[in-house]
Coordinates of C-alpha atoms and ligand atoms in Angstrom, one line a residue:
M182 CA 9.6 1.0 -4.6
C183 CA 11.2 -1.9 -6.3
G184 CA 11.4 -5.5 -5.0
I185 CA 14.8 -7.0 -4.3
V186 CA 15.7 -10.6 -3.4
G187 CA 18.8 -12.5 -2.5
Y188 CA 19.8 -16.1 -1.8
I189 CA 22.8 -17.9 -0.4
G190 CA 22.7 -21.5 0.6
N191 CA 22.9 -25.0 -1.0
K192 CA 20.0 -24.9 -3.3
K193 CA 19.9 -23.6 -6.9
A194 CA 19.5 -19.9 -6.6
Q195 CA 17.9 -19.0 -9.9
P196 CA 14.4 -20.6 -9.2
I197 CA 14.4 -19.2 -5.7
L198 CA 15.2 -15.7 -6.9
T199 CA 12.7 -15.7 -9.8
S200 CA 9.8 -17.1 -7.6
G201 CA 10.7 -14.4 -5.0
L202 CA 10.5 -11.7 -7.7
R203 CA 7.1 -13.0 -8.8
R204 CA 5.9 -12.5 -5.2
L205 CA 7.3 -9.0 -5.1
E206 CA 6.2 -8.0 -8.6
Y207 CA 3.4 -5.8 -7.1
R208 CA 6.2 -3.5 -6.0
G209 CA 7.2 -2.7 -9.6
Y210 CA 7.0 -4.4 -12.9
D211 CA 9.0 -2.2 -15.4
S212 CA 11.9 -4.7 -15.7
A213 CA 13.5 -7.6 -13.8
G214 CA 16.9 -9.2 -13.5
I215 CA 19.0 -11.7 -11.5
V216 CA 22.7 -12.5 -11.2
T217 CA 24.2 -15.7 -9.8
L218 CA 27.8 -16.5 -9.0
G219 CA 29.5 -19.8 -9.7
D220 CA 33.2 -20.6 -9.8
K221 CA 34.4 -17.0 -10.1
Q222 CA 32.0 -16.1 -12.9
A223 CA 28.6 -14.4 -12.9
T224 CA 25.5 -15.2 -14.9
L225 CA 23.6 -11.9 -15.3
L226 CA 20.1 -12.1 -16.8
R227 CA 17.9 -9.0 -17.3
A228 CA 14.7 -8.3 -19.2
K229 CA 12.4 -5.4 -19.8
G230 CA 8.8 -5.9 -18.5
K231 CA 7.4 -8.5 -16.2
V232 CA 9.2 -11.2 -14.3
A233 CA 7.6 -13.7 -16.7
E234 CA 9.9 -12.3 -19.4
L235 CA 12.9 -12.9 -17.2
V236 CA 11.8 -16.4 -16.2
A237 CA 11.6 -17.4 -19.9
F238 CA 15.1 -16.0 -20.4
A239 CA 16.5 -17.8 -17.3
D240 CA 15.0 -21.1 -18.4
G241 CA 17.4 -21.0 -21.4
N242 CA 20.4 -20.0 -19.2
A243 CA 20.0 -22.2 -16.1
T244 CA 22.9 -22.6 -13.7
D245 CA 23.5 -24.6 -10.5
D246 CA 24.8 -21.5 -8.7
T247 CA 23.8 -21.3 -5.1
I248 CA 24.2 -17.6 -4.5
G249 CA 22.6 -14.7 -6.2
I250 CA 20.5 -11.5 -6.1
G251 CA 17.5 -10.2 -8.1
H252 CA 15.3 -7.2 -8.7
T253 CA 11.9 -6.2 -10.1
R254 CA 11.8 -2.5 -11.0
W255 CA 9.6 0.5 -10.6
A256 CA 11.3 3.1 -12.8
T257 CA 12.4 6.3 -11.1
H258 CA 15.6 7.3 -12.9
G259 CA 15.6 6.1 -16.6
V260 CA 12.9 4.6 -18.7
P261 CA 11.8 1.0 -18.4
A262 CA 14.5 -0.7 -20.5
E263 CA 17.0 -3.6 -20.3
N264 CA 20.0 -1.3 -19.8
N265 CA 18.3 0.4 -16.8
A266 CA 17.3 -3.0 -15.3
H267 CA 19.0 -4.3 -12.2
P268 CA 21.4 -5.9 -11.2
H269 CA 23.9 -3.2 -12.2
Q270 CA 27.6 -4.2 -12.6
A271 CA 30.7 -2.2 -11.8
G272 CA 34.0 -4.1 -12.0
D273 CA 33.6 -7.3 -9.9
I274 CA 30.5 -6.3 -8.1
Y275 CA 26.8 -6.6 -8.8
L276 CA 24.1 -4.5 -7.0
V277 CA 20.4 -4.4 -6.7
H278 CA 18.8 -1.3 -5.2
N279 CA 15.4 -0.2 -4.0
G280 CA 15.1 3.6 -3.2
I281 CA 16.5 6.8 -4.6
I282 CA 20.1 8.1 -4.4
E283 CA 19.4 11.9 -4.2
N284 CA 23.0 13.0 -4.7
Y285 CA 23.7 10.6 -7.6
K286 CA 24.6 13.3 -10.1
E287 CA 27.3 14.7 -7.8
L288 CA 28.7 11.3 -7.1
K289 CA 28.5 10.3 -10.8
A290 CA 30.7 13.3 -11.7
T291 CA 33.5 11.9 -9.4
L292 CA 33.4 8.4 -10.9
T293 CA 35.4 9.0 -14.1
N294 CA 36.8 5.5 -14.3
H295 CA 33.5 3.9 -14.8
T296 CA 31.7 3.7 -18.1
F297 CA 28.0 4.2 -17.3
K298 CA 25.6 1.9 -19.3
S299 CA 22.3 3.1 -17.8
E300 CA 20.5 6.3 -16.7
T301 CA 19.9 5.0 -13.2
D302 CA 21.0 6.4 -9.8
S303 CA 21.5 2.8 -8.7
E304 CA 24.4 2.2 -11.2
V305 CA 26.1 5.2 -9.6
L306 CA 26.0 3.4 -6.3
A307 CA 27.5 0.3 -7.9
A308 CA 30.3 2.3 -9.4
L309 CA 30.9 4.1 -6.1
I310 CA 31.3 0.8 -4.2
D311 CA 33.6 -0.4 -6.9
S312 CA 35.7 2.7 -6.6
F313 CA 36.4 1.7 -3.0
Y314 CA 36.8 -2.0 -3.9
T315 CA 40.6 -1.8 -4.4
A316 CA 42.7 -5.0 -4.6
D317 CA 43.2 -5.1 -0.8
A318 CA 39.8 -4.0 0.2
T319 CA 36.9 -6.2 1.3
L320 CA 33.4 -5.9 -0.2
E321 CA 32.2 -5.0 3.3
S322 CA 34.6 -2.1 3.7
A323 CA 33.9 -0.9 0.1
V324 CA 30.1 -0.9 0.8
I325 CA 30.6 1.0 4.1
Q326 CA 32.8 3.7 2.6
A327 CA 30.4 4.2 -0.3
L328 CA 27.3 4.4 1.9
Q329 CA 29.0 7.2 4.0
L330 CA 28.8 9.4 0.9
V331 CA 25.2 8.5 -0.2
E332 CA 22.2 10.8 0.4
G333 CA 18.7 9.3 0.0
T334 CA 17.1 6.0 0.5
Y335 CA 18.2 2.5 -0.1
G336 CA 17.7 -1.2 0.4
I337 CA 20.6 -2.9 -1.4
A338 CA 22.0 -6.3 -1.9
V339 CA 25.6 -6.6 -3.3
I340 CA 27.7 -9.5 -4.4
S341 CA 31.2 -9.8 -5.9
T342 CA 32.9 -12.4 -8.0
R343 CA 36.0 -11.8 -5.9
E344 CA 34.2 -12.9 -2.7
P345 CA 31.5 -15.3 -4.0
D346 CA 30.5 -16.6 -0.6
Q347 CA 28.6 -13.7 0.8
V348 CA 25.8 -11.3 0.1
I349 CA 26.0 -7.8 1.7
V350 CA 22.7 -6.0 2.4
A351 CA 22.1 -2.6 3.9
R352 CA 19.0 -0.5 4.6
M353 CA 18.2 3.2 4.9
G354 CA 14.6 4.0 4.3
S355 CA 13.6 1.0 2.2
P356 CA 12.4 -2.2 3.8
L357 CA 14.7 -5.3 4.0
I358 CA 14.1 -8.7 5.6
I359 CA 16.3 -11.7 5.9
G360 CA 14.7 -15.2 6.1
V361 CA 16.8 -17.6 8.1
G362 CA 16.4 -21.1 6.8
E363 CA 18.1 -24.5 7.4
G364 CA 21.7 -23.6 6.1
D365 CA 20.4 -20.9 3.8
L366 CA 19.2 -17.3 3.8
V367 CA 16.6 -15.7 1.6
I368 CA 16.8 -11.9 1.4
A369 CA 13.7 -9.8 0.4
S370 CA 12.0 -6.4 0.4
D371 CA 9.0 -7.9 2.2
A372 CA 7.9 -11.2 3.9
S373 CA 5.7 -12.4 0.9
A374 CA 8.9 -13.7 -0.8
L375 CA 9.9 -15.8 2.2
I376 CA 6.6 -17.8 2.4
G377 CA 7.4 -21.4 1.7
H378 CA 11.1 -21.0 2.6
T379 CA 11.1 -20.1 6.4
T380 CA 9.1 -18.4 9.1
N381 CA 12.2 -17.1 10.9
A382 CA 13.1 -13.6 9.8
I383 CA 15.4 -10.7 10.7
Y384 CA 14.0 -7.3 10.0
L385 CA 16.7 -4.7 9.2
N386 CA 16.2 -1.2 10.6
D387 CA 17.5 2.0 9.0
G388 CA 21.3 2.3 9.3
E389 CA 21.9 -1.4 9.5
M390 CA 23.8 -3.8 7.2
A391 CA 24.3 -7.5 7.2
I392 CA 26.9 -9.9 5.8
C393 CA 25.0 -13.0 4.7
T394 CA 27.0 -16.2 4.4
R395 CA 26.1 -20.0 4.5
E396 CA 27.3 -19.8 8.1
G397 CA 24.7 -17.2 9.0
V398 CA 24.0 -13.5 9.4
T399 CA 26.4 -10.9 10.8
L400 CA 24.5 -7.8 11.6
E401 CA 26.3 -4.4 12.1
D402 CA 25.7 -0.7 11.8
L403 CA 27.2 1.4 8.9
E404 CA 30.4 1.9 10.9
A405 CA 30.8 -1.9 11.1
Q406 CA 29.9 -1.9 14.8
P407 CA 28.3 -5.3 15.7
L408 CA 24.6 -5.5 16.4
T409 CA 22.5 -8.3 17.8
A410 CA 20.2 -9.9 15.2
K411 CA 16.6 -10.5 16.5
V412 CA 14.9 -13.4 14.8
E413 CA 11.1 -13.0 14.6
Q414 CA 8.3 -15.2 13.4
I415 CA 6.4 -14.2 10.3
E416 CA 2.9 -15.3 9.3
A417 CA 3.2 -17.7 6.3
D418 CA -0.2 -18.5 4.8
M419 CA 0.6 -19.6 1.2
S420 CA -3.1 -19.5 0.3
A421 CA -3.2 -15.8 1.2
I422 CA -0.9 -15.0 -1.7
Q423 CA -2.7 -17.1 -4.2
K424 CA -5.7 -16.2 -6.4
Q425 CA -7.7 -19.2 -5.1
G426 CA -9.5 -19.6 -8.4
Y427 CA -10.3 -16.0 -9.0
D428 CA -9.2 -14.4 -12.3
H429 CA -7.4 -11.6 -10.4
F430 CA -6.2 -10.8 -6.9
L431 CA -8.3 -7.7 -7.0
L432 CA -11.6 -9.7 -7.4
K433 CA -10.4 -12.2 -4.7
E434 CA -9.6 -9.3 -2.3
I435 CA -13.0 -7.7 -3.0
M436 CA -14.9 -10.9 -2.5
E437 CA -13.0 -12.0 0.6
Q438 CA -13.9 -8.8 2.5
P439 CA -16.6 -10.5 4.7
T440 CA -13.9 -12.9 5.9
T441 CA -11.1 -10.3 6.3
L442 CA -13.5 -7.9 8.0
R443 CA -14.4 -10.6 10.5
S444 CA -10.7 -10.9 11.3
T445 CA -10.5 -7.1 11.8
L446 CA -13.4 -7.2 14.2
N447 CA -12.5 -10.4 15.9
G448 CA -12.3 -10.0 19.7
R449 CA -12.6 -6.2 19.3
V450 CA -16.3 -5.8 18.8
V451 CA -18.6 -7.7 21.1
P452 CA -22.2 -6.4 20.9
S453 CA -23.5 -8.7 23.6
E454 CA -21.1 -7.0 26.0
Y455 CA -21.7 -3.6 24.4
R456 CA -17.9 -3.5 23.8
A457 CA -15.7 -2.1 21.1
Q458 CA -12.0 -2.1 22.1
L459 CA -8.6 -2.2 20.4
G460 CA -5.7 -3.9 22.1
G461 CA -2.2 -2.6 21.5
L462 CA -2.9 1.2 21.8
N463 CA -0.5 1.3 24.8
M464 CA -2.7 4.0 26.3
T465 CA -4.3 4.1 29.7
N466 CA -7.9 5.2 30.1
D467 CA -6.8 8.5 31.6
E468 CA -4.6 9.1 28.5
L469 CA -7.5 8.2 26.2
R470 CA -9.8 10.5 28.2
D471 CA -7.3 13.4 27.7
V472 CA -7.4 13.1 24.0
D473 CA -9.0 16.3 22.5
H474 CA -7.6 16.2 19.0
V475 CA -7.0 13.5 16.4
V476 CA -4.9 13.9 13.3
I477 CA -5.3 11.2 10.7
I478 CA -2.5 10.8 8.2
G479 CA -2.2 8.7 5.0
C480 CA -1.8 8.6 1.3
G481 CA -4.2 7.6 -1.5
T482 CA -6.8 5.1 -0.3
A483 CA -5.4 5.2 3.2
Y484 CA -6.1 9.0 3.3
Y485 CA -9.7 8.4 2.0
A486 CA -10.2 5.7 4.7
G487 CA -9.1 8.3 7.3
L488 CA -11.5 10.9 5.8
L489 CA -14.5 8.6 6.0
A490 CA -13.5 7.5 9.6
S491 CA -13.2 11.2 10.6
Y492 CA -17.0 11.6 10.0
Y493 CA -17.7 8.7 12.3
L494 CA -15.3 9.9 15.0
E495 CA -16.9 13.4 14.9
Q496 CA -20.3 11.7 15.5
L497 CA -19.1 9.5 18.2
V498 CA -16.9 11.7 20.4
D499 CA -18.4 15.0 21.6
G500 CA -15.9 17.9 21.5
L501 CA -13.2 16.0 19.6
T502 CA -11.5 17.9 16.9
I503 CA -10.1 16.0 13.9
D504 CA -7.8 16.8 11.0
V505 CA -7.2 14.4 8.1
E506 CA -4.0 15.1 6.3
I507 CA -2.3 13.9 3.0
A508 CA 1.1 12.8 4.2
S509 CA 3.1 14.1 1.3
E510 CA 1.7 17.6 2.0
L511 CA 1.8 17.5 5.8
R512 CA 5.5 16.5 5.9
Y513 CA 6.6 19.8 4.4
R514 CA 4.1 22.1 6.0
S515 CA 4.8 24.0 9.2
F516 CA 1.8 22.5 10.9
N517 CA 0.8 22.8 14.5
L518 CA -0.7 20.1 16.7
P519 CA -2.8 21.2 19.6
K520 CA -2.2 19.8 23.1
N521 CA -3.7 16.4 23.9
S522 CA -3.4 15.2 20.3
V523 CA -2.9 11.7 19.0
A524 CA -2.0 10.8 15.4
L525 CA -3.6 7.9 13.6
V526 CA -1.1 6.8 11.0
V527 CA -2.9 4.8 8.3
S528 CA -1.1 2.6 5.8
Q529 CA -1.8 -0.8 4.2
S530 CA 1.8 -1.6 3.4
G531 CA 3.3 0.2 6.4
E532 CA 6.1 1.3 4.2
T533 CA 4.8 4.4 2.4
A534 CA 7.7 6.9 2.6
D535 CA 5.6 10.1 3.0
T536 CA 3.5 8.6 5.8
L537 CA 6.6 7.2 7.5
A538 CA 8.2 10.7 7.4
C539 CA 5.1 12.3 9.0
L540 CA 5.2 9.6 11.7
R541 CA 8.8 10.4 12.5
E542 CA 8.2 14.2 12.6
I543 CA 5.1 13.8 14.8
K544 CA 7.0 11.5 17.2
R545 CA 9.9 14.0 17.2
R546 CA 7.3 16.5 18.5
G547 CA 6.4 14.2 21.3
V548 CA 2.9 13.5 20.0
R549 CA 1.6 10.0 20.5
T550 CA 1.4 8.0 17.2
L551 CA -1.0 5.1 16.7
G552 CA -0.7 2.9 13.6
V553 CA -3.7 1.5 11.6
I554 CA -1.6 -0.9 9.5
N555 CA -2.2 -4.1 7.5
A556 CA 1.3 -5.4 6.7
V557 CA 2.6 -7.2 9.7
G558 CA 6.2 -6.3 10.7
S559 CA 6.3 -3.3 8.4
T560 CA 8.4 -0.2 9.3
I561 CA 5.5 2.0 10.3
A562 CA 4.1 -0.7 12.5
R563 CA 7.5 -1.1 14.2
E564 CA 7.9 2.7 14.8
V565 CA 4.5 3.8 16.1
D566 CA 3.9 4.1 19.8
G567 CA 1.0 1.8 19.6
G568 CA -1.8 0.8 17.3
V569 CA -3.5 -2.0 15.5
Y570 CA -3.1 -4.4 12.7
V571 CA -6.3 -4.5 10.6
H572 CA -5.6 -8.2 9.8
A573 CA -7.0 -8.0 6.3
G574 CA -4.3 -10.5 5.1
P575 CA -1.7 -9.8 2.4
E576 CA -3.1 -7.4 -0.2
I577 CA -1.5 -8.2 -3.5
S578 CA -3.5 -6.2 -6.0
V579 CA -2.0 -2.7 -6.4
A580 CA -5.5 -1.2 -6.0
S581 CA -6.4 -1.3 -2.3
T582 CA -9.9 -2.6 -1.5
K583 CA -10.2 -4.9 1.6
A584 CA -7.6 -2.8 3.5
F585 CA -9.8 0.3 3.0
T586 CA -12.9 -1.4 4.6
S587 CA -10.8 -2.8 7.5
Q588 CA -9.0 0.5 8.1
V589 CA -12.3 2.4 8.4
A590 CA -13.7 -0.4 10.7
A591 CA -10.6 -0.2 12.9
M592 CA -10.7 3.6 13.2
T593 CA -14.4 3.4 14.0
I594 CA -13.6 1.0 16.8
F595 CA -11.0 3.5 18.0
G596 CA -13.7 6.2 18.0
L597 CA -16.1 3.9 20.0
Q598 CA -13.3 3.1 22.5
L599 CA -12.6 6.9 22.9
A600 CA -16.3 7.7 23.3
Q601 CA -16.8 4.9 25.9
T602 CA -13.7 6.0 27.9
K603 CA -14.9 9.6 27.8
G604 CA -18.5 8.6 28.4
T605 CA -19.9 10.5 25.4
G606 CA -22.3 9.5 22.6
A607 CA -24.0 6.7 24.4
K608 CA -27.0 6.4 21.9
E609 CA -24.8 6.2 18.8
L610 CA -22.4 3.7 20.5
S611 CA -24.7 0.7 20.5
E612 CA -25.9 1.5 17.0
Y613 CA -22.3 1.6 15.7
I614 CA -21.3 -1.6 17.7
N615 CA -24.3 -3.5 16.3
E616 CA -23.7 -2.2 12.7
L617 CA -20.0 -3.1 12.9
A618 CA -20.9 -6.6 14.0
E619 CA -23.4 -7.0 11.1
L620 CA -21.2 -5.4 8.5
P621 CA -19.4 -8.6 7.3
D622 CA -22.8 -10.4 6.7
E623 CA -24.2 -7.3 5.0
I624 CA -21.3 -7.1 2.6
E625 CA -21.5 -10.8 1.9
Q626 CA -25.2 -10.5 1.1
V627 CA -24.6 -7.6 -1.3
L628 CA -21.7 -9.2 -3.0
G629 CA -23.9 -12.2 -3.7
D630 CA -26.9 -10.1 -4.8
V631 CA -25.4 -7.5 -7.2
R632 CA -22.1 -8.9 -8.6
E633 CA -23.6 -10.0 -12.0
E634 CA -25.7 -6.8 -12.2
V635 CA -22.6 -4.6 -11.5
K636 CA -20.7 -6.6 -14.2
A637 CA -23.3 -5.9 -16.8
V638 CA -23.6 -2.2 -15.9
A639 CA -19.8 -1.8 -15.8
E640 CA -19.5 -3.1 -19.4
K641 CA -22.0 -0.5 -20.5
Y642 CA -19.9 2.3 -19.1
A643 CA -16.5 0.9 -20.0
H644 CA -16.2 3.0 -23.2
Y645 CA -16.2 6.4 -21.4
E646 CA -12.9 8.3 -20.9
H647 CA -14.2 10.6 -18.2
G648 CA -16.2 10.0 -15.0
L649 CA -17.5 12.1 -12.1
F650 CA -18.3 10.5 -8.7
L651 CA -20.7 12.4 -6.5
G652 CA -21.6 11.9 -2.8
R653 CA -22.7 13.9 0.2
D654 CA -21.6 13.7 3.8
T655 CA -20.0 10.2 4.5
L656 CA -20.5 9.4 0.8
F657 CA -18.2 12.2 -0.2
P658 CA -15.0 10.3 0.9
V659 CA -16.6 7.3 -0.7
A660 CA -17.0 9.2 -4.0
L661 CA -13.3 10.2 -3.8
E662 CA -12.3 6.5 -3.2
G663 CA -14.6 5.3 -6.0
A664 CA -12.9 7.8 -8.5
L665 CA -9.4 6.7 -7.3
K666 CA -10.2 3.0 -7.8
L667 CA -11.6 3.6 -11.3
K668 CA -8.6 5.8 -12.3
E669 CA -6.0 3.3 -11.0
I670 CA -7.2 0.3 -12.9
S671 CA -9.3 1.5 -15.9
Y672 CA -7.2 4.6 -16.7
I673 CA -10.5 6.5 -17.1
Q674 CA -10.0 10.1 -15.9
A675 CA -12.3 10.2 -12.9
E676 CA -12.9 12.8 -10.2
G677 CA -14.8 12.5 -6.9
Y678 CA -16.7 15.5 -5.7
A679 CA -19.0 16.6 -2.9
G680 CA -22.5 16.6 -4.3
G681 CA -23.2 20.1 -3.0
E682 CA -20.1 21.4 -4.8
L683 CA -21.4 20.4 -8.3
K684 CA -22.9 23.9 -9.0
H685 CA -19.6 25.5 -8.1
G686 CA -17.8 24.3 -11.2
P687 CA -17.9 20.6 -12.1
L688 CA -21.4 20.9 -13.6
A689 CA -19.6 22.6 -16.5
L690 CA -18.0 19.2 -17.4
I691 CA -21.3 17.4 -18.0
D692 CA -21.6 16.3 -21.6
D693 CA -21.6 13.0 -23.6
R694 CA -17.9 12.4 -22.9
F695 CA -18.7 12.0 -19.2
F696 CA -20.6 9.5 -17.1
E697 CA -21.6 10.2 -13.5
V698 CA -21.7 7.9 -10.5
M699 CA -24.2 9.3 -8.0
L700 CA -24.0 7.7 -4.5
L701 CA -27.4 8.1 -2.8
Q702 CA -28.1 7.0 0.8
D703 CA -31.7 6.8 2.1
N704 CA -31.2 9.4 4.9
W705 CA -31.7 13.1 5.7
L706 CA -29.6 14.1 2.6
F707 CA -31.5 11.9 0.1
D708 CA -33.6 14.8 -1.3
K709 CA -30.6 17.0 -1.6
S710 CA -28.8 14.4 -3.6
I711 CA -31.9 13.9 -5.8
S712 CA -31.7 17.7 -6.5
N713 CA -28.1 17.2 -7.6
L714 CA -29.2 14.3 -9.8
A715 CA -31.8 16.6 -11.4
E716 CA -29.1 19.2 -12.1
V717 CA -27.0 16.6 -13.9
N718 CA -29.9 15.2 -15.8
A719 CA -30.8 18.7 -16.9
R720 CA -27.5 18.9 -18.7
G721 CA -27.8 15.5 -20.4
G722 CA -25.8 13.5 -17.8
H723 CA -25.3 9.7 -18.0
V724 CA -25.9 8.8 -14.4
L725 CA -25.3 5.5 -12.7
A726 CA -26.9 5.7 -9.3
I727 CA -25.7 3.4 -6.5
T728 CA -28.1 3.4 -3.5
N729 CA -29.6 1.6 -0.6
S730 CA -32.9 3.3 -1.2
N731 CA -36.1 1.9 -2.8
K732 CA -37.4 5.3 -3.7
D733 CA -37.7 6.5 -7.2
I734 CA -34.4 7.6 -8.7
D735 CA -34.4 9.1 -12.2
A736 CA -31.0 7.9 -13.4
E737 CA -29.8 6.0 -16.6
E738 CA -28.9 3.0 -14.4
V739 CA -29.7 2.3 -10.7
I740 CA -27.9 -0.3 -8.7
R741 CA -29.9 -0.9 -5.5
I742 CA -28.4 -2.7 -2.5
K743 CA -30.5 -4.2 0.2
T744 CA -28.9 -3.5 3.6
K745 CA -30.3 -2.9 7.1
L746 CA -27.2 -0.8 7.9
D747 CA -27.5 3.0 8.1
L748 CA -24.4 4.6 9.6
L749 CA -22.0 2.1 7.9
A750 CA -24.0 1.7 4.7
P751 CA -21.3 3.8 2.9
L752 CA -18.8 1.0 3.4
V753 CA -21.2 -1.4 1.6
L754 CA -21.9 1.1 -1.2
N755 CA -18.1 1.4 -1.6
V756 CA -17.8 -2.4 -2.2
V757 CA -20.2 -2.0 -5.1
Q758 CA -17.9 0.8 -6.5
Q759 CA -14.9 -1.6 -6.1
L760 CA -16.7 -4.2 -8.2
F761 CA -17.7 -1.6 -10.7
A762 CA -14.2 -0.4 -11.2
Y763 CA -13.0 -4.0 -11.4
Y764 CA -15.4 -5.0 -14.2
V765 CA -14.8 -1.7 -16.1
A766 CA -11.0 -2.4 -16.1
V767 CA -11.6 -6.1 -17.1
A768 CA -13.9 -4.9 -20.0
R769 CA -11.1 -2.5 -21.1
G770 CA -8.6 -5.4 -21.1
N771 CA -6.3 -3.8 -18.6
D772 CA -3.8 -5.6 -16.3
V773 CA -6.1 -5.3 -13.3
D774 CA -3.7 -6.4 -10.6
Q775 CA -0.6 -4.5 -11.9
P776 CA -1.9 -1.3 -13.5
R777 CA 0.6 0.7 -15.5
N778 CA 2.9 3.2 -13.8
L779 CA 1.8 2.2 -10.3
A780 CA 3.2 0.0 -7.5
K781 CA 1.8 -1.4 -4.3
S782 CA 4.1 0.2 -1.8
V783 CA 5.4 3.7 -2.4
T784 CA 8.7 3.7 -0.6
V785 CA 10.1 6.7 -2.3
E786 CA 9.0 10.4 -2.3
Ligands
AGP243 C1 -4.7 2.5 -3.6 O1 -5.4 1.7 -4.3 C2 -3.3 2.8 -4.1 N1 -2.6 1.6 -4.2 C3 -2.6 3.8 -3.3 O2 -3.3 5.0 -3.4 C4 -2.3 3.5 -1.8 O3 -3.5 3.6 -1.1 C5 -1.3 4.5 -1.2 O4 -0.1 4.4 -2.0 C6 -1.1 4.3 0.2 O5 -0.5 3.1 0.4 P1 -0.4 2.5 1.9 O6 -1.8 2.3 2.4 O7 0.3 1.2 1.7 O8 0.4 3.5 2.7

């Protein structure tokens, strides 16, 4: 899940490549590199670490070359190091690769003429292409022959000093997009690198390759059969990919949730008309009425969004059965799906490999798939039978926040639409519709009210190395999400647990090494949660309670939010958790937007 870029045109390639890599850095930041071609010679620049290291290096080695490729790495094969950085060279060719070559060891054993300088699977692909790049061969034919032998996933860009007027790109499993400008082309793993260059883009599908020259794009399949390139429009809001005065993208994305949520709800939730409806499902009311089972699929935060939404769908649609599945597990299970099922495929990036694989398997079984996606034009969005964009805008910080809130809202609207079509759950419907409409304002209010308080409390807990998040009912998925957020950016070992499960094991953990976040909602389970709190206090716990109740709570710290919401209050409490995790990570001096070992879009298994 690296980021690759390419450029061919009339402008200086180096600055375009490095600014593209900066935009894609959330896809991996272990090392970075670029290579440009001028007058039969290449200028290869690579550096371990962030793109900033590479930019400093490039400033001292500037060229006027107008063609080149680049890469920012998330290490899979070989440690973060300069020799494992891309581009990889083999003979006259240079290659950048995003994905995993699964049979690289077997291929490597056959490439005895190449001296390997890295531990990567990608260098094997470079050497393989070079092995077919004989004196009378074209780069295109060498790439095609090599890709016939490859097993695994790839998004690649390849150039050669022998044919310095073309960039060859190909895709199998990893995203690739070509921005079509005035006399130039910008190649990238996702649209964020094209913003400011062009809004015209060609999305490559699996099994497609393209020869990019200053004359244009020649699209073909992996047998060199011509294909028609479809140029689409991409959204290009530069401000969306800037921090806009915030210290970090994460804080910006937490604070902009009232706005992004309004975009999610816009035209879909109309309380005055008692209406909650999603366009784009491509389902008739009869087909909706026939739905008896929903399976929700996702990874990480997307999975937790599905888990929370499942509680709401259960409440909204009588008789509906729901499963929520971790995609990386489901894809290898011999699972059964009952008749009249639909699958909700949840993903912020729309590129997560395990989620995509589940989508393809479920489609293969003839079950309808509906996407709940943020990234416009992404692979999952293009392959589902129907679905919605949650319109949360580009999410740059690796830790997902605004997408979670918008995904739960979108799936709740789906539940409302299903219930209205089936004619069930009338009483709850209007409550949910009203609460959804009020949610952006409620979150705005709470962000204003408690931000400073959360900051102070977070600094008090930042020294701990272990945390336990506890919640009951709809607050259980929220506890899981809270623990994930904290883990991702603070590196504190944290676990989310159902409050009622405490006595069945985790209570043994309670000692001074741990702090506990207890989520308490002022509802029918309040007293049960208070009993859990008492159990933790009895063992010397250090409890931070986050609640919408004004009742007495015997905890070390209590953050109270004022909200008139009830059913959707867990989404507001979760925003407080997001702020807490952010300020803990800042207090620990971590790279909040690009936490170690992670990447924003997991396009490999
Ligand atoms: C969440 O903060 C993480 N970045 C990660 O768990 C993420 O939710 C997961 O990789 C799924 O990504 P997706 O929504 O883009 O499919």
